[in-house]
Short mmCIF file of C-alpha atoms and ligand atoms in Angstrom, two decimals:
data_model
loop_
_atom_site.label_atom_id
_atom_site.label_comp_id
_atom_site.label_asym_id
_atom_site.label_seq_id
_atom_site.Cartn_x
_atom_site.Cartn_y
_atom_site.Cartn_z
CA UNK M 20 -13.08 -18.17 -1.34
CA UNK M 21 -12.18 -18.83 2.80
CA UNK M 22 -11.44 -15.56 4.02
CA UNK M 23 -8.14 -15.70 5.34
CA UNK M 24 -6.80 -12.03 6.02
CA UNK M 25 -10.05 -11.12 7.20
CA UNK M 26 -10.88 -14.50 9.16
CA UNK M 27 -11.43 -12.39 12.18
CA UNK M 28 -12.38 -9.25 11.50
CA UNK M 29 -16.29 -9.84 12.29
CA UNK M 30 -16.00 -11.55 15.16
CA UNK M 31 -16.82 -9.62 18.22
CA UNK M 32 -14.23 -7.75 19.81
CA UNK M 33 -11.36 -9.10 17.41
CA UNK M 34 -9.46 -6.72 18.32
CA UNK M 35 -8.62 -8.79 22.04
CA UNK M 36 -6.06 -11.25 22.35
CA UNK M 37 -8.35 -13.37 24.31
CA UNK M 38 -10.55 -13.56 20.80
CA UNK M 39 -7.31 -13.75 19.02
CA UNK M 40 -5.67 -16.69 20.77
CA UNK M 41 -9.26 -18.48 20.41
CA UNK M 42 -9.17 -18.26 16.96
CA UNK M 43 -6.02 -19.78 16.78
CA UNK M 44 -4.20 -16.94 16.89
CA UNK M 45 0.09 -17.03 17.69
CA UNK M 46 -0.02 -20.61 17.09
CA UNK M 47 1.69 -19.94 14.27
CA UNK M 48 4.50 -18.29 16.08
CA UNK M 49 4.67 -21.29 18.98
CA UNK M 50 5.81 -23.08 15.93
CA UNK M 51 8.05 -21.16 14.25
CA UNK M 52 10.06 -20.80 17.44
CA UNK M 53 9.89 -24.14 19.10
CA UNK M 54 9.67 -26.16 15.35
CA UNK M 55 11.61 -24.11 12.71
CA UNK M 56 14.97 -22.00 12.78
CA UNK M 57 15.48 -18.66 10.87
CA UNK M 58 16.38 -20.33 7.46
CA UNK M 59 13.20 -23.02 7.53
CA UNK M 60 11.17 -19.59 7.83
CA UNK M 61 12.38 -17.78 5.20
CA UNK M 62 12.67 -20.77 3.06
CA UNK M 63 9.19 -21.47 3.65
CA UNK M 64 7.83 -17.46 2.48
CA UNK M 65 9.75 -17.67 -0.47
CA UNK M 66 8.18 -20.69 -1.45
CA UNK M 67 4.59 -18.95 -0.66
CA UNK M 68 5.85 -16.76 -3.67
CA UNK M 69 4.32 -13.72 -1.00
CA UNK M 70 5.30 -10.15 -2.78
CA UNK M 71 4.82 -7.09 -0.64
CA UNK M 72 1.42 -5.60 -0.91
CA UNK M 73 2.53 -2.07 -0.39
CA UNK M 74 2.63 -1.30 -3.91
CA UNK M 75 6.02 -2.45 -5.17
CA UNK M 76 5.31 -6.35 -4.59
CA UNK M 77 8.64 -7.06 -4.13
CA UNK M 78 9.25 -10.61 -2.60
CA UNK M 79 8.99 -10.61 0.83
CA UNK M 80 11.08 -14.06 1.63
CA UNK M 81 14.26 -12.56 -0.69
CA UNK M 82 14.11 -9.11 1.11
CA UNK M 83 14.43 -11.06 4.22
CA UNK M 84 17.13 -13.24 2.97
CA UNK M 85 18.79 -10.19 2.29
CA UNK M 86 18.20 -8.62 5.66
CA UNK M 87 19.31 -12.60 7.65
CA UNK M 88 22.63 -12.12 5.56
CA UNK M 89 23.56 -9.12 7.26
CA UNK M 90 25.76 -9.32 9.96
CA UNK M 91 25.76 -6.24 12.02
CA UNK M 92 23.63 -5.56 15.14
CA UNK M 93 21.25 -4.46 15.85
CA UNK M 94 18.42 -4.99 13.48
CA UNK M 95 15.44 -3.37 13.30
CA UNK M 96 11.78 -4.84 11.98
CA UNK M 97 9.64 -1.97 11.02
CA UNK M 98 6.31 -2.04 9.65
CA UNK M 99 4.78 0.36 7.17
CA UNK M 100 1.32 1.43 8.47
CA UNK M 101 1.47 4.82 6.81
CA UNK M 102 -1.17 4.00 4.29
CA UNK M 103 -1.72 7.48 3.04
CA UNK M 104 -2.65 7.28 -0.68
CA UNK M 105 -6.14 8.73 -1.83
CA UNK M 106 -8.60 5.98 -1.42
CA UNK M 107 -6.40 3.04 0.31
CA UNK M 108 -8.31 2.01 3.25
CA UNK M 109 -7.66 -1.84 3.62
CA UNK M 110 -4.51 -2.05 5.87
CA UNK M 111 -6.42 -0.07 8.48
CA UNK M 112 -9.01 -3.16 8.55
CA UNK M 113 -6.16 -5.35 9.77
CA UNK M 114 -5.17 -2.45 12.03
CA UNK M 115 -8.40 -2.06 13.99
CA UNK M 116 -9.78 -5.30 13.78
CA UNK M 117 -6.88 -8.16 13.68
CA UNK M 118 -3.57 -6.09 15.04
CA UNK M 119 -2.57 -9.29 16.51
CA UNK M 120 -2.50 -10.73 13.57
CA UNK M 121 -0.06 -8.00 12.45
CA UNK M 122 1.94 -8.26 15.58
CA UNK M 123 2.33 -12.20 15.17
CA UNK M 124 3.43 -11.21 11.37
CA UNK M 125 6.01 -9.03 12.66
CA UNK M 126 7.51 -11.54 15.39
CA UNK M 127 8.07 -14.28 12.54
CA UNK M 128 9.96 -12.09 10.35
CA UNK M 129 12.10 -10.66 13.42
CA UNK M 130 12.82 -14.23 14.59
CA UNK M 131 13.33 -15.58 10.75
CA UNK M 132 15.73 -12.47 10.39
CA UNK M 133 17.32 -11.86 13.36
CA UNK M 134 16.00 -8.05 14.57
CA UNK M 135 15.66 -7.56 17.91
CA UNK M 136 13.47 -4.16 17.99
CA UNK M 137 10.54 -3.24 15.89
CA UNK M 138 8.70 -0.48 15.29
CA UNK M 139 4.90 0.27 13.74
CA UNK M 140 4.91 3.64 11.50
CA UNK M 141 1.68 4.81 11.63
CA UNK M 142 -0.10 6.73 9.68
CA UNK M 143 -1.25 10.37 12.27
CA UNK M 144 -4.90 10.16 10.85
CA UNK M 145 -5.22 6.70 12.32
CA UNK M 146 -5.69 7.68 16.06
CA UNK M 147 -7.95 5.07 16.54
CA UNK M 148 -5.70 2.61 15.52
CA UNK M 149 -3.03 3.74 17.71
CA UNK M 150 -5.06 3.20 20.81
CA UNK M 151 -6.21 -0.44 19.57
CA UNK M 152 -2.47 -1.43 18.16
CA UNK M 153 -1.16 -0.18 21.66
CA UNK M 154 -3.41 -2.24 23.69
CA UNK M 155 -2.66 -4.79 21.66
CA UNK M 156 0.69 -4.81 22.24
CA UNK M 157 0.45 -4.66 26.18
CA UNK M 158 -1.89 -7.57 25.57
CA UNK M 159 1.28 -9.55 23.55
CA UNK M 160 3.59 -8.61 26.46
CA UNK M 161 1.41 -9.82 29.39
CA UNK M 162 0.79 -13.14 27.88
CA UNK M 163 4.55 -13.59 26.77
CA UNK M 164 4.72 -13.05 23.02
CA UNK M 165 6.82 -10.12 23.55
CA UNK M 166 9.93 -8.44 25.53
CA UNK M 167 12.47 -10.90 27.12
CA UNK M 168 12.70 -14.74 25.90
CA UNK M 169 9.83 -15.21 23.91
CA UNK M 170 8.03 -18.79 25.05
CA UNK M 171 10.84 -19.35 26.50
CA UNK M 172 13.50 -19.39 23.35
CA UNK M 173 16.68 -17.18 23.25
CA UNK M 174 14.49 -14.85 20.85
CA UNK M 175 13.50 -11.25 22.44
CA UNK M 176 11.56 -8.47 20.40
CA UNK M 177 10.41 -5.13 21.87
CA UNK M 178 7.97 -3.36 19.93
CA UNK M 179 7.09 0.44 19.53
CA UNK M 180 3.98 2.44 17.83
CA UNK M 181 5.51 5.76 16.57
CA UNK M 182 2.77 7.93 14.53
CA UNK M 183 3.59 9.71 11.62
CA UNK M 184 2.64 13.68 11.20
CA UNK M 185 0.68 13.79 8.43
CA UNK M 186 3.22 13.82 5.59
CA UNK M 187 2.52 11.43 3.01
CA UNK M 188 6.00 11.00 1.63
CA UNK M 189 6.97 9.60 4.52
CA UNK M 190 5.05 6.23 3.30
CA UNK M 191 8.02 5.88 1.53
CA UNK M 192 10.50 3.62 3.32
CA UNK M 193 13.42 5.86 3.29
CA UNK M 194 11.67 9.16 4.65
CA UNK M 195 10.01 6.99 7.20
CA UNK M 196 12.96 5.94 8.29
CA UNK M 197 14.08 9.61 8.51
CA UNK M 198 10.72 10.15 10.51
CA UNK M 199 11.39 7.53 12.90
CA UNK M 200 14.81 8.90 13.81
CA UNK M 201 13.11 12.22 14.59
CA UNK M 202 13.86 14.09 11.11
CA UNK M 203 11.83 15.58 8.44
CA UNK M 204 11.09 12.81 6.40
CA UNK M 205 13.14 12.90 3.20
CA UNK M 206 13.47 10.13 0.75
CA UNK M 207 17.21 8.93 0.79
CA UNK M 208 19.26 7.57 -1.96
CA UNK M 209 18.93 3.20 -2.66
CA UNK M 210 20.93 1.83 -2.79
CA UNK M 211 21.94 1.05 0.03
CA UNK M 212 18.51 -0.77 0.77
CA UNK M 213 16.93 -0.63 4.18
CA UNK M 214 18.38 -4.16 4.47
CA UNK M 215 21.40 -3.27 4.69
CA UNK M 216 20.62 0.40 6.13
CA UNK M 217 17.77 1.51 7.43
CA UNK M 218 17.45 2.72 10.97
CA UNK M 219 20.47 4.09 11.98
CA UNK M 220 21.74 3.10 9.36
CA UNK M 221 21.26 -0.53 10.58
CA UNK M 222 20.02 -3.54 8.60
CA UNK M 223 15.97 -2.59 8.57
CA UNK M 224 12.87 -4.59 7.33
CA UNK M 225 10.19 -2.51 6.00
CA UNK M 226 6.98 -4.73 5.32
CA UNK M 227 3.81 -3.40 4.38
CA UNK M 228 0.67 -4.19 7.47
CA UNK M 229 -0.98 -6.38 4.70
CA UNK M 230 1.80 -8.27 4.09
CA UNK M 231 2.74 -8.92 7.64
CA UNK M 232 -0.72 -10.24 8.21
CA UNK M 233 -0.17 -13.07 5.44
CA UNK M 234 2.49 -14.69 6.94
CA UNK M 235 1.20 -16.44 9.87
CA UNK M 236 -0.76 -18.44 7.65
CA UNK M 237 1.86 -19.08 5.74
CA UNK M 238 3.86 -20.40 8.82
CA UNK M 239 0.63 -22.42 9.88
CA UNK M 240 -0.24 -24.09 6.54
CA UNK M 241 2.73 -24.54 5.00
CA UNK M 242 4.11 -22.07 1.57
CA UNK M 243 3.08 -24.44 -0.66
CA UNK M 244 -0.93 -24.30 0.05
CA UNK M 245 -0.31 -20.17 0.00
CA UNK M 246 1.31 -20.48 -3.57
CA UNK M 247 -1.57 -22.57 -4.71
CA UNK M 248 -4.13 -19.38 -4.10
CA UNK M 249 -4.56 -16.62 -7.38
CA UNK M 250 -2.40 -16.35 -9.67
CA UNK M 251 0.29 -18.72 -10.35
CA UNK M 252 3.27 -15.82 -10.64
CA UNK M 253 2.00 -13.52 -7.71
CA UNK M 254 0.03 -15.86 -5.69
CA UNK M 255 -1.99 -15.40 -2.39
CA UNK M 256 -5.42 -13.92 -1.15
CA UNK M 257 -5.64 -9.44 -1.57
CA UNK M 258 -7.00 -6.96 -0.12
CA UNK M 259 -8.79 -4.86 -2.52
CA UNK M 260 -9.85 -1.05 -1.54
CA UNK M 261 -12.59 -0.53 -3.66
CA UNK M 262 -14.32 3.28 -3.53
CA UNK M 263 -16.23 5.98 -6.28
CA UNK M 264 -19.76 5.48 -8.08
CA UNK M 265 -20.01 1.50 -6.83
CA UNK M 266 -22.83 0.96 -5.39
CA UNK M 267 -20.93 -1.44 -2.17
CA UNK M 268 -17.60 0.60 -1.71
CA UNK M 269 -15.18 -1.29 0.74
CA UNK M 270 -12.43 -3.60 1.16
CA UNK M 271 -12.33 -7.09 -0.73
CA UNK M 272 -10.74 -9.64 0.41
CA UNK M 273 -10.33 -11.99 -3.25
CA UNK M 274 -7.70 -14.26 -4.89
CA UNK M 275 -4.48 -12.20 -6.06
CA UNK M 276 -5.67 -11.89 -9.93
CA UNK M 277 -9.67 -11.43 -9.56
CA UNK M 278 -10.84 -10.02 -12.83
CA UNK M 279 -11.17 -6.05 -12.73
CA UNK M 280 -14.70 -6.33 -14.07
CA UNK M 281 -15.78 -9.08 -11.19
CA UNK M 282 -14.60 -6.84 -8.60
CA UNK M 283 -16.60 -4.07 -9.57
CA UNK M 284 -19.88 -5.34 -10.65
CA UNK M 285 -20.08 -8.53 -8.72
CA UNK M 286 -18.04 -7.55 -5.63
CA UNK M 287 -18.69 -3.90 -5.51
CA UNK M 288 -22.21 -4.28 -6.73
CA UNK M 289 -21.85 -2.41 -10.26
CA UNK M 290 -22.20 1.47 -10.75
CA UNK M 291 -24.23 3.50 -8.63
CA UNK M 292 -27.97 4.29 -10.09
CA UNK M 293 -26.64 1.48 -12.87
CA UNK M 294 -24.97 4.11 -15.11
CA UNK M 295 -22.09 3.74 -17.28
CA UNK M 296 -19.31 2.99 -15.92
CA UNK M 297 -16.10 5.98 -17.36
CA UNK M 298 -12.95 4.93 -15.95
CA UNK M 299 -11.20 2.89 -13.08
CA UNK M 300 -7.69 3.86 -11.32
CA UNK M 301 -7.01 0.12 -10.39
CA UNK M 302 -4.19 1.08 -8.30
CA UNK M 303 -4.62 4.13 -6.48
CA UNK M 304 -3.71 7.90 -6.78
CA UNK M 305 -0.89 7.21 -8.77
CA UNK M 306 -1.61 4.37 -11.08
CA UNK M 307 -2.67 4.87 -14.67
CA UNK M 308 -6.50 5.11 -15.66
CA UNK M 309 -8.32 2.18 -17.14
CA UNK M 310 -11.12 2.31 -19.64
CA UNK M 311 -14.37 0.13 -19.37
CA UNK M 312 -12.84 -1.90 -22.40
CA UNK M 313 -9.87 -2.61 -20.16
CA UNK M 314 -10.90 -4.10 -17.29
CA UNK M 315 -10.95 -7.72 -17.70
CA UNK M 316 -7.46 -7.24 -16.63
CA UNK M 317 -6.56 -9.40 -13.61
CA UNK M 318 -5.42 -7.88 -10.89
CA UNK M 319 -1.94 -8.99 -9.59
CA UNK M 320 0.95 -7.13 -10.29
CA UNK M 321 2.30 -8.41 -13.42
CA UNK M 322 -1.02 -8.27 -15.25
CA UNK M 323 -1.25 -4.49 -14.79
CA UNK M 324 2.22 -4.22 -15.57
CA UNK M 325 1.39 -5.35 -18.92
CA UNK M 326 -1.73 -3.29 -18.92
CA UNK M 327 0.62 -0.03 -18.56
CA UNK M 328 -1.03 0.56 -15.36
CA UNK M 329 0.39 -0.87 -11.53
CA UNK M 330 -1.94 -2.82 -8.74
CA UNK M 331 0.19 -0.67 -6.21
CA UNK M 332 -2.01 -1.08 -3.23
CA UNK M 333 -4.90 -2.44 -4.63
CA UNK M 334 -7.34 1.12 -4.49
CA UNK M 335 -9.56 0.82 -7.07
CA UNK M 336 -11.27 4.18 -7.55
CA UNK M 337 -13.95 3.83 -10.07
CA UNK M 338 -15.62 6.92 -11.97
CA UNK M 339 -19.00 6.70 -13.72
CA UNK M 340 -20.14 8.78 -17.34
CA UNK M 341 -21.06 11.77 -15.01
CA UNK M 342 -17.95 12.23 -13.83
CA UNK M 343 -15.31 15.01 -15.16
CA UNK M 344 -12.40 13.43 -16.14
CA UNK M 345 -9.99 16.71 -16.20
CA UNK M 346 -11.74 17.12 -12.34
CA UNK M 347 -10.04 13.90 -11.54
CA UNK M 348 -6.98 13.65 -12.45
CA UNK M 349 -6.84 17.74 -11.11
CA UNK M 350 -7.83 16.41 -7.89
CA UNK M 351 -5.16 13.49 -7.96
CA UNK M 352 -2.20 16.11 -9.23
CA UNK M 353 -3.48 18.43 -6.55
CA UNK M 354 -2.95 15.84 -4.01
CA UNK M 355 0.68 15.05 -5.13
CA UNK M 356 1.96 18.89 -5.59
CA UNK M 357 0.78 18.91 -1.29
CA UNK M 358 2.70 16.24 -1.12
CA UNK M 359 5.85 16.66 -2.76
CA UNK M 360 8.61 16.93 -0.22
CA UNK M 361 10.54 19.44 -2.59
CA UNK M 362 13.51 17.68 -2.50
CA UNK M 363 14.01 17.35 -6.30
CA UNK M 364 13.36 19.53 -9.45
CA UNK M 365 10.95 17.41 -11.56
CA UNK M 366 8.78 16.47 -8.85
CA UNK M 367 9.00 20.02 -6.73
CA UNK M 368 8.00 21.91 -10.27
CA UNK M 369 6.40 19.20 -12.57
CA UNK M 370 3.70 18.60 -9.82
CA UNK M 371 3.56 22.61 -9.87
CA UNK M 372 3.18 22.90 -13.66
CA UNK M 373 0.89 19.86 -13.85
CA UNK M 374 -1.58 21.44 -11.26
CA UNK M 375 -1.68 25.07 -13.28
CA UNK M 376 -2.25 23.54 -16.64
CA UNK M 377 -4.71 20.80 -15.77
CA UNK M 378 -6.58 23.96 -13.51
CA UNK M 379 -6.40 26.10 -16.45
CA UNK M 380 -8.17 23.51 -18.94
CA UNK M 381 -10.70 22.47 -16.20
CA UNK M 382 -11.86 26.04 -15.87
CA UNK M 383 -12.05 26.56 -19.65
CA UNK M 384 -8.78 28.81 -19.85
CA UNK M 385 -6.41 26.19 -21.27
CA UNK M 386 -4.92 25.45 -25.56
CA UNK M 387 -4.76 22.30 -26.67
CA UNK M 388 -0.68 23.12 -26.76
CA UNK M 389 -1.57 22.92 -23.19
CA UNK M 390 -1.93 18.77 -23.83
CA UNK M 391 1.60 18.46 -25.23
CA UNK M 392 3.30 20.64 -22.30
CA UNK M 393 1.47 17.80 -19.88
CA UNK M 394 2.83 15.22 -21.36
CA UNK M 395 6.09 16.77 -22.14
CA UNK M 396 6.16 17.51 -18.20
CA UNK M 397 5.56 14.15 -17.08
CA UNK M 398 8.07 12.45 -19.16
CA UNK M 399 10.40 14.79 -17.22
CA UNK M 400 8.87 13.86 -13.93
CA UNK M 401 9.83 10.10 -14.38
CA UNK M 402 13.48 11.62 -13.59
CA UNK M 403 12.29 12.52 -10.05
CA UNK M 404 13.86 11.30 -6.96
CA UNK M 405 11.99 9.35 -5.49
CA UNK M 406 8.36 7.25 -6.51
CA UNK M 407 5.99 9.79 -5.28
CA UNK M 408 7.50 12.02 -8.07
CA UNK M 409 7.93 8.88 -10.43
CA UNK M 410 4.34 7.99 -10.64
CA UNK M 411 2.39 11.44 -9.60
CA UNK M 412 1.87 12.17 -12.98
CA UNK M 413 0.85 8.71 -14.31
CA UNK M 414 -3.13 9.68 -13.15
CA UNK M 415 -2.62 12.83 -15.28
CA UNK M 416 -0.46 11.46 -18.72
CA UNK M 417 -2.71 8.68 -18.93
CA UNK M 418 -6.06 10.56 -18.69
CA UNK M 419 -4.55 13.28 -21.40
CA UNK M 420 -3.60 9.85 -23.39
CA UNK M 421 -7.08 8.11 -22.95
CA UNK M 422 -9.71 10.94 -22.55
CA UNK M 423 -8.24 13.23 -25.18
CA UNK M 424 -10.99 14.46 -26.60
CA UNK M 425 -12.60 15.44 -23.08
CA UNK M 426 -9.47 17.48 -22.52
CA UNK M 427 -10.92 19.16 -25.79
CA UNK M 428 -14.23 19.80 -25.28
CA UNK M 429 -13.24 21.64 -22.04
CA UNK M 430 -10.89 23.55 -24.50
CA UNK M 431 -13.17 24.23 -26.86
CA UNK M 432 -16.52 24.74 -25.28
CA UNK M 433 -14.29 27.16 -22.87
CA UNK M 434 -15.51 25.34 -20.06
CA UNK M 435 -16.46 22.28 -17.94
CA UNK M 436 -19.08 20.41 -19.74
CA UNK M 437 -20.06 18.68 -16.73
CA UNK M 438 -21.02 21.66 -14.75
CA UNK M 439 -24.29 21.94 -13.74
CA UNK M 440 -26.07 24.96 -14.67
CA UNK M 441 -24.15 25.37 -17.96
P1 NAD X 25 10.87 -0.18 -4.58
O1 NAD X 25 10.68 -1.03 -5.78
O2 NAD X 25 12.03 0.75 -4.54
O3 NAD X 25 11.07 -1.14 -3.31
C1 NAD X 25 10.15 -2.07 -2.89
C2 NAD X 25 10.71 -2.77 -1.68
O4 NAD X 25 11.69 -3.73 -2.03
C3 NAD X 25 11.40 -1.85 -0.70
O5 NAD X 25 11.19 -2.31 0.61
C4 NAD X 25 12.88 -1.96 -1.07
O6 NAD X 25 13.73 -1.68 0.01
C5 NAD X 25 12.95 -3.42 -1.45
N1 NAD X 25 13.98 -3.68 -2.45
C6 NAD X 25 13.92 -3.43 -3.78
N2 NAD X 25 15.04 -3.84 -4.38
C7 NAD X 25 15.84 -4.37 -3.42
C8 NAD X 25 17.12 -4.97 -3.41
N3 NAD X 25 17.83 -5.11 -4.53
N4 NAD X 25 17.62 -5.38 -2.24
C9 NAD X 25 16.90 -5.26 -1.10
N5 NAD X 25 15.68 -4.71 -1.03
C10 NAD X 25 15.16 -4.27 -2.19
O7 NAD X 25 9.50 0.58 -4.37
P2 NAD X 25 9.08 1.69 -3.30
O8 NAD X 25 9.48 3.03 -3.82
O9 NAD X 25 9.53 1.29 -1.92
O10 NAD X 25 7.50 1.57 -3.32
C11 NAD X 25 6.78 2.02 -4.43
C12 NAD X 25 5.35 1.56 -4.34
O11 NAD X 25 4.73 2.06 -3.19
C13 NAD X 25 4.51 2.01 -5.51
O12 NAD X 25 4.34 0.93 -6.38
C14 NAD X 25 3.20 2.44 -4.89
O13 NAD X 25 2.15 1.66 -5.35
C15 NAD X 25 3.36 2.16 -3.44
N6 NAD X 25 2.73 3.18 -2.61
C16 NAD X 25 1.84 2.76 -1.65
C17 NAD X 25 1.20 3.67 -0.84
C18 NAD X 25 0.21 3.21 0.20
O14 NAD X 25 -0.48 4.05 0.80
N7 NAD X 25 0.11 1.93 0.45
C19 NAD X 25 1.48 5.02 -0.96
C20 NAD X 25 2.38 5.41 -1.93
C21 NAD X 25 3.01 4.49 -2.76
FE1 SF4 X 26 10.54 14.60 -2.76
FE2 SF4 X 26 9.03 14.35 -4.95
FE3 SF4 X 26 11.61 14.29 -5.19
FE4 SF4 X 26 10.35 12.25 -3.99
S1 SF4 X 26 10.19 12.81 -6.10
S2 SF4 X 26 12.23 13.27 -3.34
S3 SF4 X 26 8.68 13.40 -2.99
S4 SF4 X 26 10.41 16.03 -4.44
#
């Protein structure tokens, strides 16, 4: 396949506007302001069928339907680069190596939905990307794709890189939000959607970095073409994060829909030292494991759906036969009891609880009573508040569902059997 999203990322010093511009680069916005109005815009992204590639995949041209519809000013454009789940790497390719194709992204949708301020939440461990995305965005001002009458139109758009602390809850668009306005980042009640109110509690688009990058090729060559790429219901090219025992970890670009299996034996080269492949997470941290009989699944979001499992951001973390499966999925609850934000009960506790049992068993202490108390707990934790608390336990549910009888042996044998030395 063409690359598309990551058309420019081995050119030399992509990064630069000056490579940018060469490569055809803010064309696409020249035409959406001088040759389309706010409507022909959205119109045409909802006809690309584009779905956010933060995780949710909701459709980007109705969320900014919703967001044109609302009348009260200001508006506010933010973009999501808080990428903080274990093993989701790909936005910070666009971030480092095309930002201007992130900042064109972003000046579309503020033009097609009226905001007049943006902002760039990015993730604190990205320091490197600050200093290119800020540059960058100097770079957009002095040639005129930014501040005061954009090329010349009645459209103006400041933009601002704020960097997040470290917290990964505030990933999600509410408690980044809360971030942005200088508050611990909580998760807030939706409804109301950021459309409607977001920052300050003014009509806000939240778009993933990934997402933004698609659409000025959608503006360029037209939704229809876009549509025609992957599959059918949740079309486009994807970014897939692929990392574990592959023998070429990295990030993919592929048709939305690639077969699991072609990603990770032709793509990602097949297991490392050609061993047997144990299980995938298809969808990062907080998606639901996959067995090696499961992974002809294609990977857009309604095929995983399907597959009880989510495409969330596209991480694929693959494990191979000498991994520990009760390791895993005590690493992934680990992560998510950090990064609770407390807020609510099930997800405060049940990451709590999950962490203690799933310890217990990996170190050979644990009942196999323990097994119905995890799964007892996560049913619970799909009450949380928020999805961090929602999905944290899927990694741990579904290995207890799937890899039973490893969650035995450690029981049993009264310890880990994949220890060395034992
Ligand atoms: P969500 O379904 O609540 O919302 C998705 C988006 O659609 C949001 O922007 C929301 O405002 C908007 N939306 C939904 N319904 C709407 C409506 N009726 N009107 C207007 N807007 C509407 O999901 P979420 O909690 O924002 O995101 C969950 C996903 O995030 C998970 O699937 C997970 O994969 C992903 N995630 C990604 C990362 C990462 O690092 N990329 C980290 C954690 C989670
Ligand atoms: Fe906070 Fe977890 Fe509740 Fe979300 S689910 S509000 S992260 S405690």
């Amino acid at each position: 396949m063409e690359r598309l999203l990551l058309r420019n990322v081995d050119k030399e010093n992509s990064h630069t506007i000056e490579v940018y511009i060469k490569g055809g680069g803010y064309q696409a916005l020249k035409k959406a302001l001088k040759e389309m109005s706010p409507e022909d815009i959205i119109e045409e992204v909802k006809e690309s069928g584009l779905r956010g590639r933060g995780g949710a995949g909701f459709p980007t041209g109705l969320k900014w339907e919703f967001a044109a519809a609302d009348v009260k000013e200001p508006k506010f454009f933010v973009c999501n680069a808080d990428e903080g789940e274990p093993c989701t790497f790909k936005d910070r390719v666009i971030i480092e190596k095309d930002p201007h194709a992130l900042i064109e992204g972003m000046l579309i949708g503020a033009y097609a939905t009226g905001c007049r301020y943006g902002y760039i939440y990015l993730r604190g461990e990205y320091p490197i990307g600050r200093k290119i995305l800020e540059r960058a965005i100097a770079e957009a001002y002095e040639k005129g794709f930014l501040g005061e009458n954009i090329l010349g139109t009645e459209f103006s758009f400041d933009l601002y890189v704020h960097s997040g602390a470290g917290a990964y809850i505030c990933g999600e668009e509410t408690a980044l939000i809360d971030s942005l306005e200088g508050r611990r980042g909580e998760p807030r009640i939706k409804p109301p959607f950021p459309v409607n109110a977001g920052y300050l509690w003014q009509p806000t688009v939240v778009n993933n970095v990934e997402t933004l990058a698609n659409i000025p090729l959608i503006i360029e060559r037209g939704g229809k073409w876009y549509s025609q790429i992957g599959s059918p219901d949740c079309p486009g090219p994807k970014l897939y994060a692929v990392s574990g025992k592959v023998k070429r970890p990295g990030v993919y670009e592929l048709p939305m829909g690639t077969p699991l299996r072609e990603i990770i034996y032709e793509h990602a080269g097949g297991i490392v030292g050609d061993r047997k492949l144990k299980a995938v997470f298809p969808g990062g941290a907080s998606s639901c494991v996959l067995t090696p009989e499961e992974i002809d699944v294609p990977m857009d979001f309604p095929s995983l759906a399907k597959a009880g499992t989510m495409l969330g951001s596209g991480a694929v973390m693959v494990l191979d036969e000498t991994d520990c499966i009760v390791k895993a999925a005590l690493r992934l609850i680990e992560f998510f009891r950090h990064e609770s934000c407390g807020k609510c009960v099930p997800c405060r506790e049940g990451t709590d609880w999950l962490v203690r049992i799933v310890r217990r068993i990996e170190e050979g202490q644990g009942t196999e009573d323990d097994l119905d108390v995890i799964l007892s707990v996560s049913e619970t934790m799909e009450n949380s508040f928020c999805g961090l608390g929602m999905a944290a336990h899927n990694p741990v549910a579904s290995t207890v569902k799937k890899f039973r009888e490893e969650f035995l042996k450690h029981i049993k044998l009264g310890r880990c059997p994949f220890r060395s030395g034992q």
